[in-house]
Amino acid sequence: MPIPKTFTLANGLKMPSLGLGTWQQRDADVVKRVVGQALTTGYRLIDTASVYRNEEAIGQMLSSIFNDPGSSVQREDIWITSKLAPTQQGYEQAKQAVLASLEKLQTDYIDLYLIHWPGASKLKPDSPKHREMREGSWRALEELYAQGKVRSIGVSNFTKRHLEEMQEYATVQPMVNQCEMHPLCQQTELL
C-alpha cells in the first residue's frame, strides 16, 4: 500500500506525510545546507522544535528561498512544524515560546505547533502540576490557533492517558500526536 502524499487534519488542512526532521542538527551552516537540499529534492515539511536550537538557521534558509526571485518555492508551499519545550510549559511561557519561534523562523504562522512532551521541567514525575502546566500550555495554543499564529495544534509523546485527560479541558482536540512508532516500539494501545 503506497504512502499517501498528505494527511488531512481535523480542520481540513493537508499535512505532507513525509518531511525532514532536524533533530540533532544544530550547526547553522549544516542546517541551512540540509534544509536547502531537502527543499530542492521535493520535501515540503520541515520539523523542528525550540529544544533543537536550529529554528533561527531554518528561518534564515527559508527566508532566503522565499525571497529569491528565481525560486518557485513560496511560504504556502512549505509545512513548518515546531514544538514547545518542557521548560516552556504553562500558559504565559507557551505563548512567549510560540512568538519566539515565529520570530526565529521568520514567518507569520507555523503550520503545526505541538506540545513536545507531556511533562514540565523541574517537577517530580508524579507531580499534579504537570497536568496544570499542560492545560495552561494547551489553552495558549488554542488562543494562538484562533488568532492564526498557528494553523493547527497537537501534541508529541502523549500517552493514551494524556489524550483522555485532554478531553476534559481541550476546546480544540489535538490534530496530531507525533510519537515514536516502529516494529520495535509498536505502542498498540496508543495506536
JSON list of N, CA, C and O in Angstrom, two decimals, residues 118-119 125-128 130-131 134 157-169 177 189-190:
[
{"chain": "A", "resi": 118, "resn": "PRO", "atom": "N", "xyz": [4.69, 15.61, 27.51]},
{"chain": "A", "resi": 118, "resn": "PRO", "atom": "CA", "xyz": [3.61, 15.87, 28.47]},
{"chain": "A", "resi": 118, "resn": "PRO", "atom": "C", "xyz": [4.07, 16.38, 29.83]},
{"chain": "A", "resi": 118, "resn": "PRO", "atom": "O", "xyz": [3.27, 16.90, 30.59]},
{"chain": "A", "resi": 119, "resn": "GLY", "atom": "N", "xyz": [5.34, 16.27, 30.15]},
{"chain": "A", "resi": 119, "resn": "GLY", "atom": "CA", "xyz": [5.84, 16.72, 31.44]},
{"chain": "A", "resi": 119, "resn": "GLY", "atom": "C", "xyz": [6.53, 18.07, 31.35]},
{"chain": "A", "resi": 119, "resn": "GLY", "atom": "O", "xyz": [7.10, 18.42, 30.32]},
{"chain": "A", "resi": 125, "resn": "PRO", "atom": "N", "xyz": [8.14, 13.36, 38.68]},
{"chain": "A", "resi": 125, "resn": "PRO", "atom": "CA", "xyz": [7.29, 12.67, 37.70]},
{"chain": "A", "resi": 125, "resn": "PRO", "atom": "C", "xyz": [5.82, 12.55, 38.11]},
{"chain": "A", "resi": 125, "resn": "PRO", "atom": "O", "xyz": [4.94, 12.61, 37.26]},
{"chain": "A", "resi": 126, "resn": "ASP", "atom": "N", "xyz": [5.53, 12.41, 39.40]},
{"chain": "A", "resi": 126, "resn": "ASP", "atom": "CA", "xyz": [4.14, 12.23, 39.83]},
{"chain": "A", "resi": 126, "resn": "ASP", "atom": "C", "xyz": [3.47, 13.54, 40.28]},
{"chain": "A", "resi": 126, "resn": "ASP", "atom": "O", "xyz": [2.37, 13.53, 40.83]},
{"chain": "A", "resi": 127, "resn": "SER", "atom": "N", "xyz": [4.10, 14.68, 40.02]},
{"chain": "A", "resi": 127, "resn": "SER", "atom": "CA", "xyz": [3.54, 15.96, 40.46]},
{"chain": "A", "resi": 127, "resn": "SER", "atom": "C", "xyz": [2.25, 16.29, 39.70]},
{"chain": "A", "resi": 127, "resn": "SER", "atom": "O", "xyz": [2.20, 16.20, 38.47]},
{"chain": "A", "resi": 128, "resn": "PRO", "atom": "N", "xyz": [1.19, 16.70, 40.43]},
{"chain": "A", "resi": 128, "resn": "PRO", "atom": "CA", "xyz": [-0.05, 17.11, 39.76]},
{"chain": "A", "resi": 128, "resn": "PRO", "atom": "C", "xyz": [0.12, 18.42, 38.97]},
{"chain": "A", "resi": 128, "resn": "PRO", "atom": "O", "xyz": [-0.74, 18.77, 38.16]},
{"chain": "A", "resi": 130, "resn": "HIS", "atom": "N", "xyz": [2.07, 18.88, 36.57]},
{"chain": "A", "resi": 130, "resn": "HIS", "atom": "CA", "xyz": [2.23, 18.55, 35.14]},
{"chain": "A", "resi": 130, "resn": "HIS", "atom": "C", "xyz": [0.92, 18.81, 34.39]},
{"chain": "A", "resi": 130, "resn": "HIS", "atom": "O", "xyz": [0.91, 19.44, 33.34]},
{"chain": "A", "resi": 131, "resn": "ARG", "atom": "N", "xyz": [-0.17, 18.30, 34.95]},
{"chain": "A", "resi": 131, "resn": "ARG", "atom": "CA", "xyz": [-1.47, 18.49, 34.29]},
{"chain": "A", "resi": 131, "resn": "ARG", "atom": "C", "xyz": [-1.80, 19.98, 34.19]},
{"chain": "A", "resi": 131, "resn": "ARG", "atom": "O", "xyz": [-2.25, 20.45, 33.15]},
{"chain": "A", "resi": 134, "resn": "ARG", "atom": "N", "xyz": [0.29, 21.46, 31.44]},
{"chain": "A", "resi": 134, "resn": "ARG", "atom": "CA", "xyz": [-0.21, 21.02, 30.12]},
{"chain": "A", "resi": 134, "resn": "ARG", "atom": "C", "xyz": [-1.47, 21.78, 29.75]},
{"chain": "A", "resi": 134, "resn": "ARG", "atom": "O", "xyz": [-1.63, 22.24, 28.62]},
{"chain": "A", "resi": 157, "resn": "ASN", "atom": "N", "xyz": [4.48, 12.76, 21.93]},
{"chain": "A", "resi": 157, "resn": "ASN", "atom": "CA", "xyz": [4.85, 11.83, 23.00]},
{"chain": "A", "resi": 157, "resn": "ASN", "atom": "C", "xyz": [3.80, 11.72, 24.10]},
{"chain": "A", "resi": 157, "resn": "ASN", "atom": "O", "xyz": [4.11, 11.31, 25.21]},
{"chain": "A", "resi": 158, "resn": "PHE", "atom": "N", "xyz": [2.56, 12.05, 23.82]},
{"chain": "A", "resi": 158, "resn": "PHE", "atom": "CA", "xyz": [1.49, 11.89, 24.80]},
{"chain": "A", "resi": 158, "resn": "PHE", "atom": "C", "xyz": [1.01, 10.44, 24.78]},
{"chain": "A", "resi": 158, "resn": "PHE", "atom": "O", "xyz": [0.97, 9.80, 23.74]},
{"chain": "A", "resi": 159, "resn": "THR", "atom": "N", "xyz": [0.65, 9.95, 25.95]},
{"chain": "A", "resi": 159, "resn": "THR", "atom": "CA", "xyz": [0.12, 8.60, 26.06]},
{"chain": "A", "resi": 159, "resn": "THR", "atom": "C", "xyz": [-1.40, 8.65, 25.96]},
{"chain": "A", "resi": 159, "resn": "THR", "atom": "O", "xyz": [-2.01, 9.73, 25.94]},
{"chain": "A", "resi": 160, "resn": "LYS", "atom": "N", "xyz": [-2.00, 7.47, 25.94]},
{"chain": "A", "resi": 160, "resn": "LYS", "atom": "CA", "xyz": [-3.46, 7.39, 25.91]},
{"chain": "A", "resi": 160, "resn": "LYS", "atom": "C", "xyz": [-4.06, 8.15, 27.10]},
{"chain": "A", "resi": 160, "resn": "LYS", "atom": "O", "xyz": [-5.04, 8.88, 26.95]},
{"chain": "A", "resi": 161, "resn": "ARG", "atom": "N", "xyz": [-3.46, 8.01, 28.27]},
{"chain": "A", "resi": 161, "resn": "ARG", "atom": "CA", "xyz": [-3.95, 8.71, 29.47]},
{"chain": "A", "resi": 161, "resn": "ARG", "atom": "C", "xyz": [-3.93, 10.22, 29.29]},
{"chain": "A", "resi": 161, "resn": "ARG", "atom": "O", "xyz": [-4.89, 10.92, 29.63]},
{"chain": "A", "resi": 162, "resn": "HIS", "atom": "N", "xyz": [-2.86, 10.75, 28.71]},
{"chain": "A", "resi": 162, "resn": "HIS", "atom": "CA", "xyz": [-2.77, 12.20, 28.50]},
{"chain": "A", "resi": 162, "resn": "HIS", "atom": "C", "xyz": [-3.83, 12.67, 27.51]},
{"chain": "A", "resi": 162, "resn": "HIS", "atom": "O", "xyz": [-4.44, 13.73, 27.68]},
{"chain": "A", "resi": 163, "resn": "LEU", "atom": "N", "xyz": [-4.05, 11.89, 26.47]},
{"chain": "A", "resi": 163, "resn": "LEU", "atom": "CA", "xyz": [-5.06, 12.26, 25.46]},
{"chain": "A", "resi": 163, "resn": "LEU", "atom": "C", "xyz": [-6.47, 12.22, 26.05]},
{"chain": "A", "resi": 163, "resn": "LEU", "atom": "O", "xyz": [-7.29, 13.09, 25.77]},
{"chain": "A", "resi": 164, "resn": "GLU", "atom": "N", "xyz": [-6.75, 11.19, 26.86]},
{"chain": "A", "resi": 164, "resn": "GLU", "atom": "CA", "xyz": [-8.06, 11.12, 27.51]},
{"chain": "A", "resi": 164, "resn": "GLU", "atom": "C", "xyz": [-8.27, 12.29, 28.46]},
{"chain": "A", "resi": 164, "resn": "GLU", "atom": "O", "xyz": [-9.35, 12.86, 28.54]},
{"chain": "A", "resi": 165, "resn": "GLU", "atom": "N", "xyz": [-7.23, 12.65, 29.19]},
{"chain": "A", "resi": 165, "resn": "GLU", "atom": "CA", "xyz": [-7.29, 13.80, 30.10]},
{"chain": "A", "resi": 165, "resn": "GLU", "atom": "C", "xyz": [-7.63, 15.09, 29.35]},
{"chain": "A", "resi": 165, "resn": "GLU", "atom": "O", "xyz": [-8.38, 15.91, 29.83]},
{"chain": "A", "resi": 166, "resn": "MET", "atom": "N", "xyz": [-7.08, 15.24, 28.15]},
{"chain": "A", "resi": 166, "resn": "MET", "atom": "CA", "xyz": [-7.31, 16.45, 27.37]},
{"chain": "A", "resi": 166, "resn": "MET", "atom": "C", "xyz": [-8.79, 16.64, 27.01]},
{"chain": "A", "resi": 166, "resn": "MET", "atom": "O", "xyz": [-9.24, 17.76, 26.81]},
{"chain": "A", "resi": 167, "resn": "GLN", "atom": "N", "xyz": [-9.52, 15.55, 26.93]},
{"chain": "A", "resi": 167, "resn": "GLN", "atom": "CA", "xyz": [-10.95, 15.65, 26.61]},
{"chain": "A", "resi": 167, "resn": "GLN", "atom": "C", "xyz": [-11.70, 16.44, 27.67]},
{"chain": "A", "resi": 167, "resn": "GLN", "atom": "O", "xyz": [-12.76, 16.99, 27.40]},
{"chain": "A", "resi": 168, "resn": "GLU", "atom": "N", "xyz": [-11.13, 16.54, 28.87]},
{"chain": "A", "resi": 168, "resn": "GLU", "atom": "CA", "xyz": [-11.76, 17.28, 29.96]},
{"chain": "A", "resi": 168, "resn": "GLU", "atom": "C", "xyz": [-11.55, 18.79, 29.85]},
{"chain": "A", "resi": 168, "resn": "GLU", "atom": "O", "xyz": [-12.33, 19.56, 30.41]},
{"chain": "A", "resi": 169, "resn": "TYR", "atom": "N", "xyz": [-10.50, 19.23, 29.16]},
{"chain": "A", "resi": 169, "resn": "TYR", "atom": "CA", "xyz": [-10.22, 20.67, 29.13]},
{"chain": "A", "resi": 169, "resn": "TYR", "atom": "C", "xyz": [-10.01, 21.26, 27.74]},
{"chain": "A", "resi": 169, "resn": "TYR", "atom": "O", "xyz": [-10.07, 22.47, 27.58]},
{"chain": "A", "resi": 177, "resn": "ASN", "atom": "N", "xyz": [-0.76, 13.59, 17.19]},
{"chain": "A", "resi": 177, "resn": "ASN", "atom": "CA", "xyz": [0.05, 13.12, 18.31]},
{"chain": "A", "resi": 177, "resn": "ASN", "atom": "C", "xyz": [1.29, 12.52, 17.66]},
{"chain": "A", "resi": 177, "resn": "ASN", "atom": "O", "xyz": [1.28, 11.38, 17.21]},
{"chain": "A", "resi": 189, "resn": "GLU", "atom": "N", "xyz": [-1.65, 0.13, 22.21]},
{"chain": "A", "resi": 189, "resn": "GLU", "atom": "CA", "xyz": [-2.75, 0.77, 22.96]},
{"chain": "A", "resi": 189, "resn": "GLU", "atom": "C", "xyz": [-2.93, 2.22, 22.47]},
{"chain": "A", "resi": 189, "resn": "GLU", "atom": "O", "xyz": [-4.04, 2.68, 22.26]},
{"chain": "A", "resi": 190, "resn": "LEU", "atom": "N", "xyz": [-1.84, 2.93, 22.28]},
{"chain": "A", "resi": 190, "resn": "LEU", "atom": "CA", "xyz": [-1.90, 4.31, 21.81]},
{"chain": "A", "resi": 190, "resn": "LEU", "atom": "C", "xyz": [-2.46, 4.36, 20.38]},
{"chain": "A", "resi": 190, "resn": "LEU", "atom": "O", "xyz": [-3.31, 5.19, 20.07]}
]
